[in-house]
Amino acid sequence: MTEVDSPPRVGRWTRVVTARPRLSLLVALLLTALAVVAGSGVADRLGSGGWEDPAAESTYATKALEREFPGSQPNLLLLVGSGRASVDDPAVAAAARRLTTRLAAEKGVTGVGSYWQSASPALRAADGHEALIAARITGDENAMAETLDRIAPRYRGTHGPVQVKLGGIVAVRHEMQTIIKEDLTRAELIALPITLVLLVMVFGSAVAALLPLGIGIVAILGTNAVLRGLTAFTDVSVFALNLTTALGLGLAIDYALFIVRRYREELAAGADPLTAVSTTLRTAGRTVLFSALTVAVSLAAMMAFPQYFLRSFAYAGIAVVLLAAAAALVLLPAALVLLGPRVNALDLRRLFRRRSGDGPAEGAAWARAASLVMRRAPLFALGTTVLLVVLGLPFLGVKFGTADDRQLPSAAESHVVQQHIREGFPGSPGGGLEVLAEGGATASQYAAYRQRVSSLPGVARVDGPLVKGDAAYFTVQPEGEAVDDPAQRLVGDLRDLRAPFDTKVTGTAAVLVDTKHAIAERLPWAALFIAVVTLLLVFLLTGSVLIPLQAVVLNALSLTAMFGAVVWVFQDGHLSGALGFASSGSIETTLPVLMFCVAFGLSMDYGVFLLSRIKEEYDRTGDHDAAVRHGLQRTGGLITAAAVILAVVMVAIGNSRVTNTKMLGLGIALAVLMDAMVVRSLLVPAIMRLTGRATWWAPAPLRRFHRRFGLSEGEPAAAQEPEKESAPV
């Protein structure tokens, strides 16, 4: 007789989720169908910006200039090429003026100007064969995209003696949004079949392999519906779709792997399906719940930042994590009860000529590996720590920048236009700083201010002022690149410069300065939130004071390789040819925050899987070293398989033609593999061997707190022997 057969063990939650399994699955199917309908067209409602702080000085100035001086903030550029002729040729000039007049008459377009109207040398290429027509498309991001779709075919292409290409920020973002949608579809087509093959190789059974995939699809479709609903209330970034796919597949597969694996173990031990589900929910189910909470906490930290680009990933990430966990804890048990032993049906292991991940040979290999690591614990602890630190050293040279057209493939039209402007036009049109002056002033005061601005270091040229009522603006062209360090210092100098009127500075460099400030101001609070809540959750799982501290430190250490690789590859340009991107020489400012939150959460996901099994065995035997070996033996293969599958999904995402998405996918894939294969397999058992039974110590008040509120795999804390709980060493 065993306790798992007693009525309390097959009760409450198990009865709730398995009482009517067919009805549960039918309801789930109907809800999924509704999610498909509700989430349809979500990509068309998502934005492609969101890097700016809405409360920043630069944001205020940009909106004021858009309102009062729309010509100062062009977001659409028509690159007019004249072939072998000069842009001043009468026929070319006439055709260009006709295009300018037509564009000014378009609905939703304002502030139209051109080289042929102003004769500004900044709008004429140095070789004399290209010039610009600049305009502003009004409205929010969706309205701008609709206007661009409507007018672009009328202007793109050949018009008599001139050829026109479209660029500007609105064209860049629209093209980026289109490419991301196309790449996401391709990534799903690549990831799904490969994932299914890997799951079959892990489980052997085709039936068992389909269960995690189904849970992932439910989570993705549900999250798309959630994002579609959120777009009615707030801005959501199109980049969030990539995270939805990656985490939807990755975490749902992780959770389903863990639950199905434990269920099959219980069946193999002789339990009937209902009892096996009950034991699985009480053990692996608790671990999945804690894992989902820790991942959600890491992602929720992005809500602390004002940029909707980062907040969008929090919306998508929290939704997909909770939906994946809910599906794994509600739908999967119902399916397992219906399947019973048939979960092992369609055994395809022989086709792959390998054993299932449940096999004893694999477990024995992990046990031997754990024994080796623990025998040489100081060597492995020091060696892996040094390796991870060295791999992270390139991040010390990180340079932060803004996302621009260089995120796009080299053949993308808007990237071609911007590249022509960078290389062929004097002063990089659109790359200057704008100073908004409010409060009114005399002509002499404006002239004196302009003279003082001209004398600042790093200023190449000052244009203006253009006055309208009590407002005016100056355009300040910095020397060198638009967002390099001198340009950023110039932003500070302009803001420190005293004037007889209120001034606000905007422009590309000003937006970057404000973005960096907003992130730096909130980053400590976000990191503190992640650390405190993670410490609490891991304590509730383990009842130890030391293990939560180890988990946070080792998880952070596991991310060093990712950050080092991001700088070495994407900033410095190594492997750019092989990976198919052009380096801009900097890393977009918000991306490291996003990658840290996602990768830290996924690392905690694997950490919880390993620690929960170690804790279960330690509670059962009281033997610390044996518990560490047992935990690695039972979860090493599972964690590695889950990491490989998630890495496949992330690499498929990283196959994107947009550099930021490529960086996100490949960087997190590297972080996941390093965490599973280095940190969980080598560093964690080495550190736990060095700390010994002190690993499980907690002061008496915290022990009592854990007995009352803590949850873990195995027997409830109240059922444990008090001698084991109180042992400090």
XYZ file of C-alpha atoms in Angstrom:
729
model
C 0.000 0.000 0.000
C 1.308 3.499 -0.883
C 0.133 6.924 0.114
C -0.460 7.961 -3.482
C -3.326 5.472 -3.644
C -5.194 7.040 -0.721
C -8.227 9.246 -1.391
C -6.549 12.540 -0.392
C -3.957 11.970 -3.091
C -6.546 11.575 -5.847
C -8.690 14.517 -4.969
C -9.456 18.159 -5.360
C -7.357 19.510 -8.235
C -6.947 16.102 -9.854
C -10.690 15.497 -9.698
C -11.368 18.994 -11.046
C -9.193 18.596 -14.149
C -9.960 14.939 -14.826
C -13.629 14.587 -13.827
C -14.860 15.102 -17.399
C -11.757 14.907 -19.581
C -13.641 14.749 -22.884
C -15.692 17.797 -21.975
C -12.539 19.628 -20.871
C -10.834 18.956 -24.188
C -13.936 19.930 -26.150
C -14.184 23.242 -24.289
C -10.469 23.801 -24.902
C -10.949 23.137 -28.603
C -13.826 25.632 -28.779
C -11.844 28.279 -26.879
C -8.873 27.739 -29.191
C -11.129 28.184 -32.217
C -12.437 31.430 -30.710
C -8.838 32.532 -30.091
C -8.047 31.955 -33.768
C -10.911 34.260 -34.717
C -10.168 36.849 -32.020
C -6.446 36.930 -32.825
C -6.771 37.079 -36.595
C -5.103 40.101 -38.126
C -3.253 40.934 -34.926
C -0.010 41.665 -36.793
C -1.713 44.418 -38.800
C -2.627 46.249 -35.580
C 0.836 46.169 -34.014
C 3.334 49.014 -34.112
C 6.936 48.946 -35.270
C 8.265 51.681 -32.976
C 8.090 52.163 -29.238
C 11.725 52.837 -28.379
C 11.069 56.381 -27.113
C 10.203 57.426 -23.562
C 6.781 59.120 -23.876
C 7.591 61.440 -20.942
C 10.996 62.518 -22.257
C 11.915 66.032 -23.358
C 12.656 64.812 -26.873
C 9.198 63.231 -27.163
C 7.501 66.444 -26.073
C 9.548 68.488 -28.539
C 8.890 66.052 -31.380
C 5.119 66.200 -30.865
C 5.176 70.000 -30.603
C 7.176 70.307 -33.817
C 4.855 67.871 -35.574
C 1.936 70.048 -34.546
C 3.394 73.500 -35.195
C 6.050 72.868 -37.845
C 5.217 69.627 -39.705
C 7.922 70.335 -42.262
C 10.555 70.080 -39.520
C 9.820 66.427 -38.868
C 9.688 64.661 -42.263
C 9.089 60.930 -41.972
C 8.776 60.219 -45.686
C 11.639 60.825 -48.114
C 11.444 60.406 -51.870
C 14.899 59.805 -53.319
C 14.719 61.221 -56.842
C 17.422 59.960 -59.163
C 18.150 61.684 -62.452
C 20.312 59.009 -64.069
C 23.213 60.554 -65.966
C 21.615 63.974 -65.995
C 21.953 66.567 -63.255
C 19.114 67.131 -60.821
C 19.223 70.764 -62.025
C 18.439 69.733 -65.608
C 15.211 71.532 -66.648
C 13.362 68.316 -67.553
C 14.389 66.665 -64.292
C 13.441 69.720 -62.256
C 10.027 69.945 -63.945
C 9.257 66.289 -63.266
C 10.380 66.630 -59.651
C 8.235 69.712 -59.096
C 5.193 67.876 -60.462
C 5.840 65.037 -58.000
C 6.196 67.547 -55.165
C 2.902 69.215 -56.048
C 1.086 65.880 -56.315
C 2.463 64.698 -52.974
C 1.369 67.923 -51.235
C -2.195 67.286 -52.420
C -2.369 63.757 -50.970
C -4.702 63.210 -48.021
C -2.789 62.559 -44.787
C 0.407 64.202 -46.068
C 1.708 67.570 -44.888
C 4.904 69.626 -44.666
C 6.007 68.750 -48.210
C 9.248 70.330 -49.400
C 11.995 69.521 -51.885
C 15.387 70.518 -53.192
C 13.715 72.068 -56.225
C 11.722 74.408 -53.963
C 14.332 75.374 -51.378
C 17.615 74.791 -53.268
C 19.024 73.585 -49.943
C 22.390 71.879 -50.482
C 21.488 69.391 -47.716
C 18.789 67.964 -50.029
C 21.108 67.474 -53.020
C 23.608 64.618 -53.355
C 27.252 65.561 -53.704
C 27.429 63.976 -57.178
C 24.435 66.014 -58.392
C 22.463 62.985 -59.611
C 20.079 62.558 -56.677
C 17.944 64.901 -54.581
C 15.171 64.624 -52.024
C 11.497 65.378 -51.635
C 10.572 65.393 -47.927
C 7.113 65.146 -46.378
C 5.291 64.112 -43.232
C 2.568 61.479 -43.102
C 0.212 62.293 -40.230
C -1.665 60.089 -37.776
C -0.756 57.159 -35.565
C 1.379 54.245 -36.748
C -1.522 52.327 -38.293
C -2.859 55.434 -40.072
C 0.612 56.224 -41.401
C 0.988 52.661 -42.688
C -2.378 52.853 -44.455
C -1.459 56.174 -46.070
C 1.893 54.822 -47.206
C 0.263 51.723 -48.702
C -2.142 53.976 -50.591
C 0.324 56.478 -52.022
C 3.503 54.442 -52.466
C 2.534 52.801 -55.802
C 1.835 56.256 -57.240
C 5.361 57.514 -56.622
C 7.659 54.509 -56.588
C 9.335 53.815 -59.943
C 9.996 55.809 -63.122
C 8.390 59.182 -63.810
C 9.698 60.490 -67.121
C 13.373 61.398 -66.663
C 13.478 60.531 -62.925
C 13.394 57.355 -60.843
C 11.900 57.429 -57.347
C 12.570 55.269 -54.301
C 10.797 55.674 -50.940
C 12.566 56.028 -47.604
C 12.253 57.816 -44.283
C 11.315 56.484 -40.882
C 7.718 55.658 -41.813
C 8.898 53.581 -44.796
C 11.583 51.878 -42.694
C 9.118 50.872 -39.991
C 6.478 49.741 -42.455
C 8.966 47.588 -44.339
C 10.285 46.213 -41.046
C 6.764 45.270 -39.972
C 6.092 43.495 -43.270
C 9.361 41.550 -43.149
C 8.813 40.492 -39.527
C 5.400 39.052 -40.380
C 6.832 37.129 -43.332
C 9.816 35.900 -41.317
C 7.617 34.785 -38.436
C 5.540 32.603 -40.742
C 8.721 31.093 -42.153
C 10.119 30.527 -38.658
C 6.988 28.650 -37.610
C 7.156 26.471 -40.717
C 10.779 25.639 -39.893
C 10.422 25.205 -36.129
C 7.258 23.095 -35.909
C 8.378 20.042 -37.929
C 11.888 20.063 -36.440
C 10.420 20.349 -32.959
C 8.102 17.429 -33.616
C 11.008 15.268 -34.788
C 13.042 16.162 -31.697
C 10.095 15.389 -29.418
C 9.673 12.004 -31.061
C 13.379 11.361 -30.496
C 13.040 12.347 -26.834
C 9.870 10.396 -26.087
C 10.045 7.639 -28.643
C 6.247 7.692 -28.808
C 4.632 9.813 -31.506
C 1.540 10.206 -29.309
C 3.566 11.568 -26.379
C 5.456 13.860 -28.754
C 2.292 15.461 -30.100
C 1.055 16.488 -26.641
C 3.706 19.216 -25.967
C 3.312 20.555 -29.485
C -0.438 20.843 -29.027
C -0.011 22.718 -25.757
C 2.375 25.140 -27.482
C -0.062 25.847 -30.304
C -2.869 26.530 -27.806
C -0.617 28.972 -25.906
C 0.420 30.830 -29.083
C -3.115 31.193 -30.427
C -4.417 32.304 -27.046
C -1.698 34.925 -26.711
C -2.404 36.303 -30.177
C -6.002 36.844 -29.056
C -4.802 38.596 -25.883
C -2.511 40.892 -27.887
C -5.324 41.657 -30.309
C -7.463 42.731 -27.371
C -4.687 44.849 -25.873
C -4.284 46.840 -29.097
C -7.680 48.385 -28.369
C -6.244 50.009 -25.231
C -2.513 50.479 -25.741
C 0.302 50.295 -28.265
C 1.873 46.872 -28.790
C 5.069 46.202 -30.750
C 5.092 43.846 -33.706
C 8.313 42.367 -32.306
C 6.226 40.839 -29.496
C 4.907 38.261 -31.974
C 8.365 36.695 -32.138
C 8.444 36.270 -28.366
C 4.947 34.805 -28.430
C 6.005 32.105 -30.866
C 9.296 31.377 -29.130
C 7.967 31.202 -25.580
C 4.679 29.633 -26.617
C 6.466 26.690 -28.163
C 9.460 26.654 -25.826
C 7.763 26.903 -22.441
C 4.728 24.829 -23.363
C 7.074 22.102 -24.544
C 9.155 22.436 -21.363
C 6.120 22.125 -19.133
C 4.550 19.318 -21.130
C 7.878 17.463 -21.279
C 8.178 17.633 -17.515
C 4.606 16.489 -16.880
C 4.499 13.753 -19.508
C 7.892 12.459 -18.376
C 6.733 12.204 -14.761
C 3.418 10.633 -15.796
C 5.215 7.940 -17.777
C 7.490 7.265 -14.802
C 4.455 6.721 -12.584
C 2.829 4.433 -15.147
C 6.052 2.440 -15.426
C 6.069 2.094 -11.602
C 2.647 0.407 -11.761
C 0.253 3.272 -11.022
C -3.107 3.460 -12.769
C -3.666 6.504 -15.029
C -5.704 8.522 -12.507
C -3.216 7.932 -9.704
C -0.332 8.669 -12.069
C -1.930 11.993 -13.031
C -2.520 12.828 -9.363
C 1.102 12.145 -8.419
C 2.302 14.051 -11.475
C 0.253 17.129 -10.617
C 1.366 17.019 -6.987
C 5.023 16.839 -7.995
C 5.794 17.994 -11.535
C 2.648 20.123 -11.564
C 3.880 22.158 -8.615
C 7.212 22.623 -10.315
C 5.528 23.853 -13.493
C 3.498 26.331 -11.453
C 6.609 27.701 -9.736
C 8.496 27.792 -13.009
C 5.724 29.751 -14.708
C 5.663 32.241 -11.852
C 9.425 32.806 -11.984
C 9.410 33.321 -15.753
C 6.404 35.651 -15.505
C 8.189 37.674 -12.806
C 11.232 38.177 -15.036
C 9.059 39.306 -17.914
C 6.852 41.501 -15.723
C 9.938 43.555 -14.820
C 9.759 45.109 -18.293
C 6.568 46.865 -17.199
C 8.826 49.181 -15.187
C 10.091 50.809 -18.390
C 8.119 53.521 -20.220
C 8.935 52.378 -23.771
C 6.050 50.418 -25.232
C 8.557 48.268 -27.124
C 9.624 46.724 -23.796
C 6.170 46.754 -22.235
C 4.832 44.830 -25.223
C 7.143 41.937 -24.434
C 5.834 41.923 -20.884
C 2.245 41.746 -22.175
C 3.020 38.957 -24.618
C 5.388 37.075 -22.320
C 3.152 37.015 -19.255
C 0.162 35.978 -21.346
C 1.960 33.147 -23.119
C 3.607 31.861 -19.916
C 0.336 31.740 -18.000
C -1.529 30.190 -20.923
C 1.193 27.572 -21.410
C 1.125 26.682 -17.711
C -2.675 26.613 -17.620
C -2.830 24.346 -20.652
C -0.180 22.063 -19.157
C -1.976 21.865 -15.806
C -5.550 21.613 -17.080
C -5.707 20.250 -20.620
C -2.728 17.930 -20.478
C -3.941 15.950 -17.407
C -7.313 15.456 -19.087
C -5.594 14.142 -22.215
C -3.360 11.835 -20.160
C -6.318 10.321 -18.311
C -8.009 9.583 -21.636
C -4.854 8.160 -23.177
C -3.713 6.129 -20.192
C -0.992 3.682 -21.280
C -1.650 4.658 -24.903
C 0.547 7.708 -24.267
C 3.380 5.323 -25.187
C 1.742 4.278 -28.460
C 3.388 4.536 -31.890
C 6.878 3.875 -30.607
C 9.188 5.255 -33.299
C 12.451 4.868 -31.425
C 13.690 2.185 -33.742
C 13.408 4.553 -36.684
C 15.882 6.871 -34.990
C 18.038 4.026 -33.633
C 18.253 5.469 -30.200
C 16.698 5.067 -26.794
C 13.992 7.285 -25.378
C 14.957 10.094 -23.020
C 13.363 8.009 -20.261
C 15.851 5.211 -20.668
C 18.001 4.019 -17.797
C 21.213 4.230 -19.814
C 20.818 7.960 -20.221
C 20.026 8.402 -16.534
C 23.099 6.408 -15.588
C 25.261 8.617 -17.805
C 23.967 11.736 -16.080
C 24.560 10.145 -12.678
C 28.161 9.357 -13.626
C 28.614 12.900 -14.896
C 27.257 14.307 -11.635
C 29.601 12.079 -9.614
C 32.592 13.238 -11.663
C 31.678 16.908 -11.238
C 31.164 16.524 -7.505
C 34.459 14.689 -7.035
C 36.250 17.614 -8.704
C 33.870 20.306 -7.463
C 36.460 23.104 -6.906
C 37.951 22.574 -10.367
C 34.594 22.584 -12.156
C 33.268 25.517 -10.137
C 36.312 27.674 -10.841
C 36.748 26.572 -14.447
C 33.151 27.159 -15.533
C 32.994 30.498 -13.710
C 36.174 31.730 -15.416
C 34.910 30.502 -18.789
C 31.599 32.349 -18.448
C 33.265 35.549 -17.265
C 35.761 35.486 -20.163
C 32.963 34.921 -22.682
C 31.177 37.965 -21.287
C 34.146 40.352 -21.461
C 33.280 41.840 -24.893
C 30.158 43.358 -23.330
C 32.397 45.795 -21.444
C 32.872 47.563 -24.791
C 29.180 47.852 -25.626
C 28.004 50.967 -27.471
C 24.324 51.779 -27.376
C 22.499 53.187 -30.367
C 19.099 53.396 -32.012
C 17.269 51.050 -34.336
C 17.345 52.368 -37.883
C 17.177 51.200 -41.486
C 20.332 49.091 -41.036
C 18.107 46.579 -39.243
C 16.700 45.744 -42.669
C 18.210 43.597 -45.437
C 20.610 45.445 -47.713
C 18.198 45.112 -50.652
C 15.207 46.628 -48.799
C 14.114 49.810 -50.577
C 13.998 52.048 -47.502
C 17.443 50.809 -46.430
C 18.836 51.579 -49.890
C 17.425 55.115 -49.698
C 18.833 55.794 -46.247
C 22.213 54.371 -47.225
C 22.348 56.663 -50.253
C 21.553 59.601 -47.980
C 24.229 58.629 -45.448
C 26.913 58.178 -48.058
C 26.029 60.765 -50.686
C 24.341 63.738 -49.026
C 26.102 66.452 -47.017
C 25.141 66.675 -43.370
C 22.992 63.516 -43.338
C 19.496 65.034 -43.823
C 17.187 63.990 -41.018
C 20.102 63.276 -38.688
C 20.311 66.698 -37.096
C 19.014 68.051 -33.803
C 15.970 70.287 -33.508
C 15.689 72.914 -30.801
C 12.123 73.968 -30.023
C 11.898 77.500 -28.602
C 8.684 78.423 -26.783
C 7.552 81.594 -25.046
C 8.251 84.135 -27.746
C 11.329 86.277 -28.357
C 12.581 89.119 -30.489
C 14.560 88.655 -33.694
C 17.715 89.855 -31.960
C 17.270 87.332 -29.137
C 16.850 84.508 -31.655
C 19.931 85.706 -33.533
C 22.011 85.870 -30.342
C 20.915 82.362 -29.355
C 21.785 81.039 -32.798
C 25.243 82.554 -32.509
C 25.797 80.930 -29.113
C 24.669 77.536 -30.459
C 27.035 77.904 -33.430
C 29.970 78.369 -31.047
C 29.329 75.088 -29.210
C 31.892 72.320 -29.872
C 30.754 69.744 -32.404
C 28.324 72.003 -34.269
C 28.689 71.931 -38.045
C 25.811 74.225 -38.990
C 22.771 75.951 -37.488
C 19.681 76.709 -39.567
C 16.723 78.841 -38.524
C 14.888 80.058 -36.711
C 11.551 79.367 -38.328
C 9.000 81.325 -36.293
C 5.278 80.707 -35.851
C 3.555 82.789 -33.195
C 5.303 82.324 -29.867
C 7.159 79.208 -31.054
C 10.233 78.758 -33.192
C 12.722 76.058 -33.998
C 16.362 75.768 -34.977
C 18.018 72.872 -36.777
C 21.491 72.042 -35.461
C 23.649 69.798 -37.628
C 26.362 68.026 -35.574
C 29.752 67.141 -36.945
C 30.232 63.426 -37.591
C 27.583 60.733 -37.215
C 24.086 61.607 -36.054
C 24.187 59.460 -32.880
C 27.870 59.146 -32.015
C 29.327 60.299 -28.689
C 30.007 63.921 -29.795
C 26.405 64.230 -30.993
C 25.144 62.947 -27.648
C 27.391 65.389 -25.784
C 26.028 68.153 -27.980
C 22.515 67.288 -26.781
C 23.625 67.936 -23.210
C 25.351 71.170 -24.188
C 22.225 72.440 -25.940
C 20.056 71.590 -22.962
C 22.475 73.340 -20.599
C 22.664 76.458 -22.764
C 20.726 79.309 -21.175
C 18.263 81.233 -23.317
C 15.623 83.960 -22.814
C 12.941 81.410 -23.791
C 12.128 77.801 -22.992
C 14.037 75.295 -25.121
C 13.496 71.597 -25.746
C 15.900 69.462 -27.804
C 14.916 66.523 -29.988
C 16.403 64.577 -32.882
C 17.935 61.126 -33.182
C 20.756 61.730 -30.706
C 18.396 63.391 -28.213
C 16.000 60.431 -28.353
C 18.931 58.101 -27.700
C 20.104 60.172 -24.720
C 16.594 60.188 -23.230
C 16.119 56.467 -23.844
C 19.390 55.616 -22.125
C 18.442 57.834 -19.199
C 14.993 56.241 -18.837
C 16.461 52.737 -18.870
C 19.290 53.585 -16.477
C 16.839 55.216 -14.084
C 14.495 52.225 -13.940
C 16.880 49.327 -14.460
C 17.919 49.010 -10.769
C 14.269 48.834 -9.714
C 13.461 46.219 -12.354
C 16.497 44.137 -11.350
C 15.567 44.464 -7.664
C 12.013 43.328 -8.417
C 13.256 40.265 -10.305
C 15.766 39.401 -7.576
C 13.418 39.795 -4.592
C 10.471 37.923 -6.088
C 12.737 35.183 -7.464
C 14.381 34.761 -4.059
C 10.964 34.445 -2.450
C 9.640 31.930 -4.987
C 12.733 29.724 -4.837
C 12.632 29.844 -1.032
C 8.998 28.716 -1.097
C 10.054 25.856 -3.342
C 13.128 24.734 -1.384
C 12.893 26.139 2.152
C 16.568 27.100 1.908
C 18.187 30.512 2.327
C 21.303 29.698 0.301
C 19.693 28.042 -2.732
C 17.717 31.153 -3.804
C 20.899 33.240 -3.617
C 22.780 30.634 -5.642
C 19.961 30.514 -8.195
C 19.954 34.273 -8.797
C 23.752 34.557 -9.027
C 24.235 31.491 -11.234
C 21.370 32.485 -13.512
C 22.902 35.913 -14.028
C 26.280 34.299 -14.651
C 24.773 32.012 -17.271
C 23.857 35.079 -19.379
C 27.400 36.400 -19.755
C 28.101 34.382 -22.901
C 24.976 35.787 -24.541
C 25.899 39.407 -23.824
C 29.507 38.899 -24.876
C 28.424 37.275 -28.135
C 25.914 40.062 -28.861
C 28.676 42.676 -28.774
C 31.311 40.561 -30.523
C 28.974 39.530 -33.346
C 26.339 42.226 -33.803
C 28.192 45.348 -32.674
C 31.698 44.526 -33.845
C 30.449 42.751 -36.982
C 32.179 39.381 -36.625
C 30.307 36.694 -38.605
C 28.114 39.392 -40.188
C 28.690 37.908 -43.640
C 27.836 34.383 -42.544
C 24.736 35.527 -40.650
C 23.598 37.949 -43.349
C 23.399 41.337 -41.630
C 25.165 44.702 -41.675
C 26.523 45.928 -38.356
C 25.661 49.490 -37.360
C 28.464 49.526 -34.784
C 26.086 49.695 -31.825
C 23.421 47.740 -29.953
C 19.867 49.077 -29.778
C 19.483 50.405 -26.229
C 16.414 48.464 -25.121
C 17.486 45.098 -26.504
C 19.873 44.002 -23.706
C 17.098 44.669 -21.170
C 14.700 42.513 -23.154
C 17.236 39.723 -23.623
C 18.151 39.732 -19.932
C 14.538 39.456 -18.762
C 13.683 36.669 -21.214
C 16.893 34.674 -20.780
C 16.887 35.050 -16.984
C 13.341 33.740 -16.851
C 14.170 30.755 -19.044
C 17.249 30.001 -16.932
C 15.085 30.005 -13.823
C 12.731 27.668 -15.654
C 15.466 25.041 -15.949
C 16.792 25.842 -12.484
C 13.413 25.143 -10.903
C 13.151 21.806 -12.742
C 16.513 20.674 -11.377
C 16.139 22.052 -7.845
C 12.670 20.616 -7.364
C 13.873 17.091 -8.120
C 16.921 17.514 -5.871
C 14.664 18.799 -3.083
C 12.260 15.894 -3.492
C 15.066 13.367 -3.123
C 16.683 15.231 -0.224
C 13.358 15.294 1.627
C 13.008 11.557 1.044
C 16.531 10.464 2.033
C 18.278 13.328 3.826
C 21.428 12.517 1.778
C 22.610 15.761 0.161
C 25.153 14.356 -2.314
C 22.857 11.533 -3.375
C 20.028 14.024 -3.875
C 22.158 16.177 -6.177
C 23.173 13.129 -8.215
C 19.597 11.886 -8.350
C 18.271 15.300 -9.416
C 20.752 15.553 -12.271
C 20.148 11.926 -13.220
C 16.394 12.410 -13.474
C 16.350 15.866 -15.080
C 19.682 16.277 -16.898
C 18.486 14.684 -20.101
C 15.100 16.362 -19.837
C 16.567 19.847 -19.344
C 19.059 19.335 -22.174
C 16.319 18.110 -24.511
C 14.089 21.049 -23.582
C 16.974 23.481 -24.107
C 17.811 22.032 -27.520
C 14.168 22.236 -28.596
C 13.842 25.823 -27.379
C 17.155 26.687 -29.061
C 15.788 25.301 -32.344
C 12.763 27.568 -32.024
C 14.945 30.583 -31.187
C 17.335 29.870 -34.074
C 14.321 29.717 -36.407
C 13.285 33.135 -35.056
C 16.917 34.263 -35.397
C 16.806 33.386 -39.086
C 14.917 36.657 -39.540
C 16.142 39.262 -42.014
C 15.682 41.988 -39.364
C 18.869 42.341 -37.328
C 17.235 42.972 -33.937
C 15.110 39.849 -34.299
C 18.158 37.883 -35.425
C 20.064 39.136 -32.374
C 17.197 38.260 -30.037
C 16.734 34.747 -31.412
C 20.371 33.715 -31.703
C 21.370 35.380 -28.430
C 18.704 33.658 -26.360
C 19.398 30.331 -28.094
C 23.028 30.624 -26.966
C 21.985 31.601 -23.423
C 19.615 28.637 -23.137
C 22.214 26.138 -24.320
C 24.921 27.551 -22.062
C 22.571 27.419 -19.092
C 21.504 23.824 -19.695
C 24.849 22.362 -20.753
C 27.280 24.349 -18.593
C 25.506 25.905 -15.627
C 22.944 23.172 -14.801
C 25.213 20.274 -15.745
C 28.516 21.511 -14.273
C 28.322 24.627 -12.143
C 25.203 23.880 -10.072
C 26.262 20.395 -8.888
C 29.795 21.670 -8.206
C 28.558 24.588 -6.097
C 26.041 22.421 -4.240
C 28.774 19.903 -3.454
C 30.944 22.687 -2.037
C 28.152 24.070 0.148
C 27.130 20.587 1.338
C 24.179 20.174 3.702
C 24.458 23.840 4.635
C 22.717 24.339 1.300
C 19.426 23.485 3.017
C 19.807 25.653 6.111
C 17.263 28.286 7.091
C 16.723 30.064 10.410
C 13.881 28.795 12.580
C 11.364 31.572 11.724
C 11.844 30.965 7.994
C 11.543 27.199 8.500
C 8.186 27.744 10.160
C 7.152 30.094 7.348
C 8.090 27.484 4.751
C 6.253 24.699 6.612
C 3.107 26.801 6.438
C 3.316 28.366 2.984
C 5.989 26.453 1.061
C 5.363 24.004 -1.752
C 7.699 21.501 -3.296
C 7.775 18.201 -5.083
C 7.253 15.084 -3.032
C 5.532 15.056 0.305
C 4.096 18.265 1.731
C 6.344 20.079 4.135
C 4.102 19.286 7.090
C 4.649 15.597 6.514
C 8.408 15.846 6.728
C 10.426 14.902 9.756
C 11.318 17.998 11.718
C 14.870 16.750 12.232
C 15.557 17.039 8.517
C 14.041 20.491 8.254
C 16.000 21.925 11.112
C 19.419 20.566 10.266
C 21.643 23.555 9.444
C 24.617 21.574 8.220
